[in-house]
Amino acid sequence: MVNSRSFLSLVLAAGLATTLAACNGSSDKTATSPSTSTSSSTPPPSTTPAPTTPSVTQSAPVPAARTKAELTKALLELPDLPSGFSIDNSPDEADDTKLSSTDARCKDLVLLFNAKTPPGAKVVATRSFTGGQQGPFFDEELDAMGSPAAATALLNRTRAAIRSCKSAKLTVPGTGSSTVEVSEISVPKAGTGPVGGRFVADGGPLDGGEVLFGFTGIGDVVLAMSFDTPDVLDGALGDAAAKAIKVLGAPKTGA
């Protein structure tokens, strides 16, 4: 049976999001005073016209880009979880885990999941949790995408990739390779535009290994979570989205 942490960590390579809330913008237009004229039979005395001050248009300040500290603060912590969980600080065992396929329909899924960080992500913060040696295990990742539009594009791309790829080969160094069946799954309606997927290993040394993952949008930030069991998916994803919304607030843009 595949090591749960190794199989689980694969899904944290991709991220996606949609706009949490539309950016509320207002454009205040200052009306110009109508010109007035006075008539007089006596010409006014000659005066030196006062120097004119050129009008200056002030642009709205650009919101500061997300920081790693900001994203880290928005991750779940032990007080947010049921009793029995701890933070898993063990080294990532899945750095060299790879997904591959000769099927052209799986090309984008392979690219997304083999990426070290989500394509286009500006800042990334992660945290892993364990309920004991036998689990359950789950990982959380927040990816600042720079803008809600960029996050939405990645969400749509990942959803399409999951739907188009039916199976691929998963290789875990030191363990071996197995075919994994890929399917889209329902996930809690948390955040904006949630999407989920499941990988199930069929045959080979990873036979029976399963990982579920869910992504949702928190404005310009991606919330990505992965689980080795569906038992904690609903609660953890909902709680993580609620905390991220509370801490991160309105969407930001920036490089």
Tab-separated table of C-alpha atoms in Angstrom:
chain	number	residue	atom	x	y	z
A	1	MET	CA	0.000	0.000	0.000
A	2	VAL	CA	1.372	3.406	-0.948
A	3	ASN	CA	2.518	5.680	1.826
A	4	SER	CA	-0.455	7.974	2.359
A	5	ARG	CA	1.634	11.123	2.668
A	6	SER	CA	3.492	10.469	-0.593
A	7	PHE	CA	0.364	9.811	-2.590
A	8	LEU	CA	-1.462	12.687	-0.941
A	9	SER	CA	1.167	15.352	-1.578
A	10	LEU	CA	0.944	15.002	-5.343
A	11	VAL	CA	-2.245	17.019	-5.621
A	12	LEU	CA	-0.817	20.116	-3.993
A	13	ALA	CA	0.984	21.034	-7.205
A	14	ALA	CA	-2.118	22.543	-8.815
A	15	GLY	CA	-4.318	25.404	-7.700
A	16	LEU	CA	-7.408	27.197	-8.912
A	17	ALA	CA	-9.812	29.841	-7.797
A	18	THR	CA	-12.542	32.213	-8.804
A	19	THR	CA	-13.508	35.634	-7.622
A	20	LEU	CA	-14.787	35.629	-4.040
A	21	ALA	CA	-16.667	38.834	-4.518
A	22	ALA	CA	-16.829	41.346	-7.303
A	23	CYS	CA	-14.542	44.272	-6.737
A	24	ASN	CA	-16.748	47.193	-5.767
A	25	GLY	CA	-15.453	50.267	-7.535
A	26	SER	CA	-16.955	53.689	-7.791
A	27	SER	CA	-16.035	56.545	-10.043
A	28	ASP	CA	-16.712	59.925	-8.502
A	29	LYS	CA	-16.997	62.561	-11.160
A	30	THR	CA	-16.601	66.153	-10.052
A	31	ALA	CA	-18.799	68.432	-12.076
A	32	THR	CA	-17.131	71.472	-13.471
A	33	SER	CA	-18.671	74.789	-12.511
A	34	PRO	CA	-20.438	76.450	-15.410
A	35	SER	CA	-18.704	79.515	-16.708
A	36	THR	CA	-20.319	82.854	-15.859
A	37	SER	CA	-19.968	86.143	-17.615
A	38	THR	CA	-20.634	89.694	-16.536
A	39	SER	CA	-21.236	92.635	-18.812
A	40	SER	CA	-20.003	96.109	-18.084
A	41	SER	CA	-19.822	99.265	-20.137
A	42	THR	CA	-16.476	100.122	-18.521
A	43	PRO	CA	-13.578	97.836	-19.361
A	44	PRO	CA	-11.985	96.315	-16.254
A	45	PRO	CA	-8.578	97.573	-15.252
A	46	SER	CA	-5.659	95.729	-16.729
A	47	THR	CA	-4.353	93.037	-14.372
A	48	THR	CA	-1.722	90.359	-14.559
A	49	PRO	CA	-3.495	87.027	-14.755
A	50	ALA	CA	-2.849	84.731	-11.834
A	51	PRO	CA	-0.766	81.694	-12.686
A	52	THR	CA	-2.823	78.651	-13.319
A	53	THR	CA	-2.137	75.434	-11.469
A	54	PRO	CA	-2.310	72.381	-13.715
A	55	SER	CA	-4.873	69.878	-12.594
A	56	VAL	CA	-3.481	66.675	-11.212
A	57	THR	CA	-5.375	63.430	-11.600
A	58	GLN	CA	-4.682	61.098	-8.720
A	59	SER	CA	-4.949	57.435	-9.504
A	60	ALA	CA	-6.341	55.058	-6.952
A	61	PRO	CA	-3.642	53.389	-4.864
A	62	VAL	CA	-2.709	49.893	-5.969
A	63	PRO	CA	-3.370	47.340	-3.198
A	64	ALA	CA	-0.247	45.686	-1.866
A	65	ALA	CA	0.424	42.194	-3.113
A	66	ARG	CA	-0.130	39.236	-0.808
A	67	THR	CA	2.711	38.202	1.456
A	68	LYS	CA	3.690	34.762	2.699
A	69	ALA	CA	3.041	35.882	6.286
A	70	GLU	CA	-0.457	36.958	5.324
A	71	LEU	CA	-1.232	33.642	3.661
A	72	THR	CA	0.272	31.662	6.538
A	73	LYS	CA	-1.945	33.489	9.016
A	74	ALA	CA	-4.978	32.398	6.980
A	75	LEU	CA	-4.098	28.674	7.130
A	76	LEU	CA	-5.841	26.374	9.583
A	77	GLU	CA	-4.223	25.921	12.991
A	78	LEU	CA	-4.704	23.282	15.668
A	79	PRO	CA	-7.394	25.265	17.566
A	80	ASP	CA	-9.432	25.233	14.345
A	81	LEU	CA	-9.452	21.425	14.162
A	82	PRO	CA	-11.136	18.586	16.034
A	83	SER	CA	-9.136	16.998	18.829
A	84	GLY	CA	-6.475	14.477	17.917
A	85	PHE	CA	-4.786	16.302	15.056
A	86	SER	CA	-1.237	17.609	15.002
A	87	ILE	CA	0.794	19.609	12.525
A	88	ASP	CA	2.950	17.340	10.386
A	89	ASN	CA	6.420	18.807	10.074
A	90	SER	CA	7.974	15.765	8.429
A	91	PRO	CA	9.911	16.334	5.203
A	92	ASP	CA	7.891	16.183	2.017
A	93	GLU	CA	8.319	12.667	0.644
A	94	ALA	CA	6.686	13.391	-2.710
A	95	ASP	CA	9.025	15.905	-4.340
A	96	ASP	CA	9.903	13.435	-7.090
A	97	THR	CA	6.477	11.833	-7.452
A	98	LYS	CA	5.402	12.177	-11.079
A	99	LEU	CA	2.251	11.816	-13.108
A	100	SER	CA	2.648	10.770	-16.745
A	101	SER	CA	0.513	9.729	-19.683
A	102	THR	CA	0.763	9.100	-23.420
A	103	ASP	CA	-2.842	10.216	-23.869
A	104	ALA	CA	-2.976	13.719	-25.328
A	105	ARG	CA	-6.137	14.383	-23.314
A	106	CYS	CA	-4.070	14.096	-20.125
A	107	LYS	CA	-1.327	16.493	-21.187
A	108	ASP	CA	-2.599	19.470	-19.207
A	109	LEU	CA	-3.338	17.451	-16.073
A	110	VAL	CA	0.208	16.074	-16.168
A	111	LEU	CA	1.641	19.571	-16.557
A	112	LEU	CA	-0.428	20.966	-13.702
A	113	PHE	CA	0.284	18.217	-11.222
A	114	ASN	CA	3.990	17.914	-11.929
A	115	ALA	CA	4.533	21.633	-11.355
A	116	LYS	CA	6.374	22.499	-8.130
A	117	THR	CA	4.023	25.428	-7.605
A	118	PRO	CA	0.782	26.317	-9.382
A	119	PRO	CA	1.437	28.046	-12.721
A	120	GLY	CA	1.293	31.802	-12.202
A	121	ALA	CA	1.303	31.698	-8.397
A	122	LYS	CA	3.017	34.695	-6.796
A	123	VAL	CA	3.206	33.500	-3.185
A	124	VAL	CA	2.470	30.081	-1.659
A	125	ALA	CA	1.890	28.951	1.938
A	126	THR	CA	1.281	25.349	3.025
A	127	ARG	CA	0.570	23.322	6.132
A	128	SER	CA	0.045	19.590	6.685
A	129	PHE	CA	-1.953	17.818	9.375
A	130	THR	CA	-2.077	14.276	10.686
A	131	GLY	CA	-4.490	12.431	12.915
A	132	GLY	CA	-1.897	9.798	13.853
A	133	GLN	CA	0.358	7.221	12.236
A	134	GLN	CA	-2.607	5.737	10.394
A	135	GLY	CA	-4.130	9.096	9.524
A	136	PRO	CA	-6.278	10.730	8.538
A	137	PHE	CA	-3.904	13.054	6.722
A	138	PHE	CA	-4.674	16.242	4.911
A	139	ASP	CA	-2.738	19.137	3.434
A	140	GLU	CA	-3.744	22.760	2.942
A	141	GLU	CA	-2.235	25.258	0.538
A	142	LEU	CA	-3.004	28.900	-0.201
A	143	ASP	CA	-1.772	30.296	-3.512
A	144	ALA	CA	-1.820	34.032	-4.229
A	145	MET	CA	-2.438	34.282	-7.953
A	146	GLY	CA	-2.018	38.044	-8.343
A	147	SER	CA	-5.604	38.726	-9.391
A	148	PRO	CA	-9.041	37.097	-9.309
A	149	ALA	CA	-8.921	36.804	-13.107
A	150	ALA	CA	-5.699	34.785	-12.996
A	151	ALA	CA	-7.121	32.521	-10.318
A	152	THR	CA	-10.310	31.994	-12.302
A	153	ALA	CA	-8.350	31.012	-15.386
A	154	LEU	CA	-6.419	28.386	-13.454
A	155	LEU	CA	-9.599	27.044	-11.892
A	156	ASN	CA	-11.198	26.607	-15.285
A	157	ARG	CA	-8.052	25.045	-16.678
A	158	THR	CA	-7.802	22.508	-13.875
A	159	ARG	CA	-11.463	21.572	-14.033
A	160	ALA	CA	-11.140	20.941	-17.752
A	161	ALA	CA	-7.965	18.891	-17.199
A	162	ILE	CA	-9.664	16.652	-14.629
A	163	ARG	CA	-12.648	16.080	-16.870
A	164	SER	CA	-10.626	15.239	-19.962
A	165	CYS	CA	-8.171	12.763	-18.390
A	166	LYS	CA	-9.549	9.401	-17.354
A	167	SER	CA	-6.365	7.622	-16.272
A	168	ALA	CA	-2.638	8.235	-15.997
A	169	LYS	CA	0.476	6.659	-14.500
A	170	LEU	CA	1.665	7.685	-11.053
A	171	THR	CA	5.285	6.985	-10.129
A	172	VAL	CA	6.540	7.222	-6.546
A	173	PRO	CA	10.337	6.885	-6.299
A	174	GLY	CA	11.341	3.899	-4.229
A	175	THR	CA	7.857	2.391	-4.484
A	176	GLY	CA	7.008	2.018	-8.156
A	177	SER	CA	4.291	2.962	-10.631
A	178	SER	CA	0.609	2.283	-10.910
A	179	THR	CA	-2.229	3.375	-13.131
A	180	VAL	CA	-4.515	5.859	-11.396
A	181	GLU	CA	-8.099	6.377	-12.390
A	182	VAL	CA	-9.058	10.069	-12.423
A	183	SER	CA	-12.564	11.336	-11.747
A	184	GLU	CA	-14.263	14.581	-10.804
A	185	ILE	CA	-16.027	14.598	-7.432
A	186	SER	CA	-18.427	16.893	-5.630
A	187	VAL	CA	-16.967	19.112	-2.920
A	188	PRO	CA	-18.535	21.457	-0.357
A	189	LYS	CA	-19.918	24.724	-1.681
A	190	ALA	CA	-17.307	26.740	0.157
A	191	GLY	CA	-15.608	29.779	-1.288
A	192	THR	CA	-16.249	30.396	-4.974
A	193	GLY	CA	-16.193	27.955	-7.863
A	194	PRO	CA	-15.218	24.815	-5.940
A	195	VAL	CA	-14.021	21.771	-7.849
A	196	GLY	CA	-12.700	18.417	-6.735
A	197	GLY	CA	-11.123	15.240	-8.024
A	198	ARG	CA	-10.124	11.741	-7.003
A	199	PHE	CA	-7.130	9.580	-7.914
A	200	VAL	CA	-7.457	5.858	-7.250
A	201	ALA	CA	-4.511	3.523	-7.940
A	202	ASP	CA	-5.521	0.394	-9.810
A	203	GLY	CA	-2.979	-2.417	-9.730
A	204	GLY	CA	0.760	-2.309	-9.241
A	205	PRO	CA	2.604	-1.417	-6.030
A	206	LEU	CA	0.261	1.501	-5.267
A	207	ASP	CA	-2.901	-0.568	-5.668
A	208	GLY	CA	-5.761	0.757	-3.563
A	209	GLY	CA	-4.119	4.093	-2.819
A	210	GLU	CA	-6.634	6.909	-2.967
A	211	VAL	CA	-6.426	10.674	-2.668
A	212	LEU	CA	-9.146	13.260	-2.867
A	213	PHE	CA	-8.626	16.933	-3.413
A	214	GLY	CA	-10.687	20.088	-3.466
A	215	PHE	CA	-10.020	23.594	-4.691
A	216	THR	CA	-11.999	26.755	-4.241
A	217	GLY	CA	-11.615	30.465	-4.749
A	218	ILE	CA	-10.968	33.043	-2.062
A	219	GLY	CA	-10.862	36.119	-4.256
A	220	ASP	CA	-7.384	36.329	-5.751
A	221	VAL	CA	-6.199	33.393	-3.624
A	222	VAL	CA	-6.491	29.677	-4.299
A	223	LEU	CA	-7.392	27.311	-1.480
A	224	ALA	CA	-6.151	23.797	-2.305
A	225	MET	CA	-6.639	20.822	-0.012
A	226	SER	CA	-5.929	17.114	-0.328
A	227	PHE	CA	-7.115	14.196	1.784
A	228	ASP	CA	-6.480	10.499	2.173
A	229	THR	CA	-10.104	9.923	3.195
A	230	PRO	CA	-13.434	11.592	2.419
A	231	ASP	CA	-14.351	11.541	6.115
A	232	VAL	CA	-12.782	14.914	6.881
A	233	LEU	CA	-13.139	16.578	3.483
A	234	ASP	CA	-16.407	18.418	4.115
A	235	GLY	CA	-15.524	19.805	7.512
A	236	ALA	CA	-11.911	20.718	6.795
A	237	LEU	CA	-12.557	22.360	3.431
A	238	GLY	CA	-15.472	24.359	4.803
A	239	ASP	CA	-13.526	25.490	7.860
A	240	ALA	CA	-10.456	26.368	5.801
A	241	ALA	CA	-12.484	28.452	3.351
A	242	ALA	CA	-14.287	30.294	6.156
A	243	LYS	CA	-11.026	31.175	7.888
A	244	ALA	CA	-9.314	32.265	4.681
A	245	ILE	CA	-12.244	34.511	3.799
A	246	LYS	CA	-12.183	36.083	7.258
A	247	VAL	CA	-8.430	36.642	7.378
A	248	LEU	CA	-7.702	37.594	3.781
A	249	GLY	CA	-10.662	39.884	3.247
A	250	ALA	CA	-11.138	41.611	-0.108
A	251	PRO	CA	-9.183	40.480	-3.158
A	252	LYS	CA	-5.817	42.066	-3.858
A	253	THR	CA	-3.901	42.587	-7.025
A	254	GLY	CA	-0.218	42.949	-7.494
A	255	ALA	CA	2.890	41.311	-8.827
